[in-house]
């Protein structure tokens, strides 16, 4: 699967990145225009600036950029896991999408939302009081893989 992630930063600017995920091989690439974060079973987790690629330390294994987690919705902090910060308070189906209303466990007056696409089986939005992440231009791989993979490594 390939997609564009959009993250609203603390200055109110949208940051864009390209993401490619192969769920069967547990391989992913995430490119923000400057760096590429990658994971494969063989190489583990790496980061590259187009000149140098360095492996991540073993304590970073399993780490993913926040925006990439939309492509792995079970990793969003909303499902009642031990380290999850959010509680699902309500859900509403609307066509292809399921909209979740979330309450912050540390302060139930703070609310957030998540949108899950039933078609793509990914989260297309995760919006909290301090961050907003959206997924756009979702395409199936391998048809989408080749042109995006070329763009990923053109630094």
C-alpha positions as a LaTeX table, in Angstrom:
\begin{tabular}{lrrr}
\hline
Residue & $x$ (\AA) & $y$ (\AA) & $z$ (\AA) \\
\hline
Unk1 & 0.00 & 0.00 & 0.00 \\
Unk2 & 1.18 & 3.53 & $-0.72$ \\
Unk3 & $-0.12$ & 6.84 & 0.60 \\
Unk4 & 0.70 & 10.44 & 1.40 \\
Unk5 & 0.66 & 11.46 & 5.05 \\
Unk6 & $-0.11$ & 15.01 & 6.14 \\
Unk7 & 0.82 & 16.22 & 9.61 \\
Unk8 & $-0.14$ & 19.60 & 11.02 \\
Unk9 & 2.87 & 20.85 & 12.98 \\
Unk10 & 2.94 & 23.13 & 16.03 \\
Unk11 & 3.36 & 26.21 & 13.79 \\
Unk12 & 0.17 & 25.42 & 11.87 \\
Unk13 & 2.06 & 24.22 & 8.78 \\
Unk14 & 1.20 & 21.00 & 6.98 \\
Unk15 & 4.11 & 18.59 & 6.50 \\
Unk16 & 3.82 & 15.95 & 3.79 \\
Unk17 & 5.53 & 12.56 & 3.53 \\
Unk18 & 5.30 & 9.51 & 1.28 \\
Unk19 & 4.74 & 6.08 & 2.74 \\
Unk20 & 4.96 & 2.59 & 1.28 \\
Unk21 & 4.04 & $-0.51$ & 3.26 \\
Unk22 & 4.25 & $-4.18$ & 2.32 \\
Unk23 & 2.33 & $-5.97$ & 5.06 \\
Unk24 & 3.29 & $-9.43$ & 3.80 \\
Unk25 & 7.04 & $-8.82$ & 4.10 \\
Unk26 & 6.86 & $-6.43$ & 7.08 \\
Unk27 & 8.69 & $-3.82$ & 5.02 \\
Unk28 & 7.98 & $-0.07$ & 5.00 \\
Unk29 & 9.53 & 3.19 & 3.79 \\
Unk30 & 8.60 & 6.67 & 4.97 \\
Unk31 & 10.10 & 9.69 & 3.21 \\
Unk32 & 9.57 & 13.28 & 4.39 \\
Unk33 & 11.61 & 15.05 & 1.69 \\
Unk34 & 14.80 & 15.02 & 3.74 \\
Unk35 & 15.05 & 11.62 & 5.40 \\
Unk36 & 13.84 & 8.11 & 4.67 \\
Unk37 & 12.97 & 5.83 & 7.57 \\
Unk38 & 12.77 & 2.19 & 6.56 \\
Unk39 & 12.15 & $-1.20$ & 8.06 \\
Unk40 & 12.72 & $-4.70$ & 6.72 \\
Unk41 & 13.14 & $-8.05$ & 8.38 \\
Unk42 & 16.67 & $-8.29$ & 7.02 \\
Unk43 & 17.98 & $-4.79$ & 7.84 \\
Unk44 & 15.77 & $-3.91$ & 10.78 \\
Unk45 & 15.00 & $-0.20$ & 11.22 \\
Unk46 & 17.19 & 2.33 & 9.41 \\
Unk47 & 17.26 & 6.04 & 8.62 \\
Unk48 & 18.90 & 7.61 & 5.57 \\
Unk49 & 19.54 & 11.14 & 4.36 \\
Unk50 & 20.35 & 9.92 & 0.85 \\
Unk51 & 24.07 & 9.84 & 1.57 \\
Unk52 & 24.39 & 7.88 & 4.80 \\
Unk53 & 22.15 & 5.08 & 6.06 \\
Unk54 & 22.40 & 4.16 & 9.72 \\
Unk55 & 20.76 & 1.28 & 11.59 \\
Unk56 & 18.61 & 2.05 & 14.60 \\
Unk57 & 19.65 & 0.87 & 18.00 \\
Unk58 & 17.91 & $-2.23$ & 19.30 \\
Unk59 & 15.85 & $-0.17$ & 21.77 \\
Unk60 & 14.17 & 1.52 & 18.76 \\
Unk61 & 12.97 & $-1.75$ & 17.24 \\
Unk62 & 9.28 & $-1.52$ & 16.45 \\
Unk63 & 9.38 & 2.30 & 16.34 \\
Unk64 & 7.52 & 4.04 & 13.52 \\
Unk65 & 7.07 & 7.71 & 12.61 \\
Unk66 & 3.77 & 8.93 & 14.11 \\
Unk67 & 2.19 & 9.58 & 10.71 \\
Unk68 & 3.07 & 6.07 & 9.52 \\
Unk69 & 1.00 & 4.60 & 12.36 \\
Unk70 & $-2.14$ & 5.48 & 10.39 \\
Unk71 & $-1.15$ & 2.63 & 8.07 \\
Unk72 & $-0.90$ & 0.38 & 11.15 \\
Unk73 & $-4.12$ & 1.37 & 12.98 \\
Unk74 & $-3.67$ & $-1.26$ & 15.69 \\
Unk75 & $-0.65$ & 0.81 & 16.83 \\
Unk76 & $-2.70$ & 3.95 & 17.48 \\
Unk77 & $-2.97$ & 4.63 & 21.24 \\
Unk78 & $-6.74$ & 4.12 & 21.30 \\
Unk79 & $-7.50$ & 0.41 & 21.73 \\
Unk80 & $-7.14$ & 0.06 & 25.51 \\
Unk81 & $-3.54$ & $-1.11$ & 25.59 \\
Unk82 & $-1.34$ & $-0.63$ & 28.62 \\
Unk83 & 0.33 & 2.52 & 27.23 \\
Unk84 & $-2.67$ & 3.93 & 25.35 \\
Unk85 & $-3.66$ & 7.50 & 26.17 \\
Unk86 & $-7.14$ & 7.51 & 24.63 \\
Unk87 & $-10.45$ & 5.75 & 25.30 \\
Unk88 & $-13.02$ & 5.15 & 22.58 \\
Unk89 & $-16.17$ & 6.88 & 23.81 \\
Unk90 & $-18.33$ & 6.59 & 20.69 \\
Unk91 & $-18.29$ & 5.27 & 17.14 \\
Unk92 & $-20.36$ & 6.00 & 14.07 \\
Unk93 & $-20.32$ & 4.26 & 10.70 \\
Unk94 & $-20.69$ & 6.46 & 7.64 \\
Unk95 & $-20.41$ & 4.53 & 4.39 \\
Unk96 & $-16.83$ & 3.30 & 4.02 \\
Unk97 & $-15.66$ & 5.10 & 7.17 \\
Unk98 & $-15.96$ & 4.53 & 10.90 \\
Unk99 & $-15.59$ & 7.71 & 12.98 \\
Unk100 & $-14.38$ & 7.28 & 16.55 \\
Unk101 & $-14.75$ & 9.85 & 19.32 \\
Unk102 & $-11.95$ & 9.58 & 21.87 \\
Unk103 & $-11.49$ & 10.78 & 25.44 \\
Unk104 & $-8.06$ & 11.53 & 26.89 \\
Unk105 & $-7.50$ & 9.26 & 29.90 \\
Unk106 & $-5.50$ & 11.89 & 31.84 \\
Unk107 & $-8.23$ & 14.51 & 31.32 \\
Unk108 & $-11.63$ & 13.30 & 30.02 \\
Unk109 & $-12.53$ & 16.89 & 29.11 \\
Unk110 & $-10.05$ & 16.61 & 26.22 \\
Unk111 & $-11.45$ & 14.89 & 23.16 \\
Unk112 & $-9.97$ & 13.57 & 19.92 \\
Unk113 & $-11.13$ & 11.65 & 16.90 \\
Unk114 & $-9.96$ & 8.92 & 14.58 \\
Unk115 & $-11.36$ & 7.82 & 11.24 \\
Unk116 & $-10.91$ & 4.25 & 10.02 \\
Unk117 & $-11.40$ & 3.30 & 6.37 \\
Unk118 & $-13.12$ & $-0.06$ & 6.06 \\
Unk119 & $-12.13$ & $-0.23$ & 2.39 \\
Unk120 & $-8.39$ & 0.21 & 2.98 \\
Unk121 & $-8.31$ & $-1.09$ & 6.57 \\
Unk122 & $-6.19$ & 1.86 & 7.70 \\
Unk123 & $-6.80$ & 5.00 & 9.73 \\
Unk124 & $-7.27$ & 8.02 & 7.50 \\
Unk125 & $-7.23$ & 10.61 & 10.30 \\
Unk126 & $-6.10$ & 10.96 & 13.91 \\
Unk127 & $-6.88$ & 14.35 & 15.40 \\
Unk128 & $-6.03$ & 15.34 & 18.97 \\
Unk129 & $-5.88$ & 18.78 & 20.60 \\
Unk130 & $-2.13$ & 18.90 & 19.86 \\
Unk131 & $-1.72$ & 17.05 & 16.54 \\
Unk132 & $-3.52$ & 16.29 & 13.34 \\
Unk133 & $-2.46$ & 13.50 & 11.00 \\
Unk134 & $-4.26$ & 12.58 & 7.78 \\
Unk135 & $-3.73$ & 9.95 & 5.12 \\
Unk136 & $-4.37$ & 10.88 & 1.48 \\
Unk137 & $-3.87$ & 9.39 & $-1.97$ \\
Unk138 & $-4.11$ & 5.79 & $-0.77$ \\
Unk139 & $-3.18$ & 3.32 & $-3.51$ \\
Unk140 & $-2.74$ & $-0.43$ & $-3.55$ \\
Unk141 & 0.70 & $-1.84$ & $-4.19$ \\
Unk142 & 2.41 & $-3.10$ & $-6.31$ \\
Unk143 & 0.90 & $-0.81$ & $-8.99$ \\
Unk144 & 1.59 & 2.22 & $-6.79$ \\
Unk145 & 4.91 & 0.95 & $-5.48$ \\
Unk146 & 7.20 & 1.65 & $-8.43$ \\
Unk147 & 6.63 & 5.40 & $-9.04$ \\
Unk148 & 6.47 & 6.25 & $-5.36$ \\
Unk149 & 9.53 & 4.17 & $-4.51$ \\
Unk150 & 11.50 & 6.06 & $-7.16$ \\
Unk151 & 10.36 & 9.38 & $-5.67$ \\
Unk152 & 11.28 & 8.24 & $-2.17$ \\
Unk153 & 14.94 & 8.03 & $-2.99$ \\
Unk154 & 15.24 & 11.16 & $-5.11$ \\
Unk155 & 16.76 & 13.46 & $-2.52$ \\
\hline
\end{tabular}
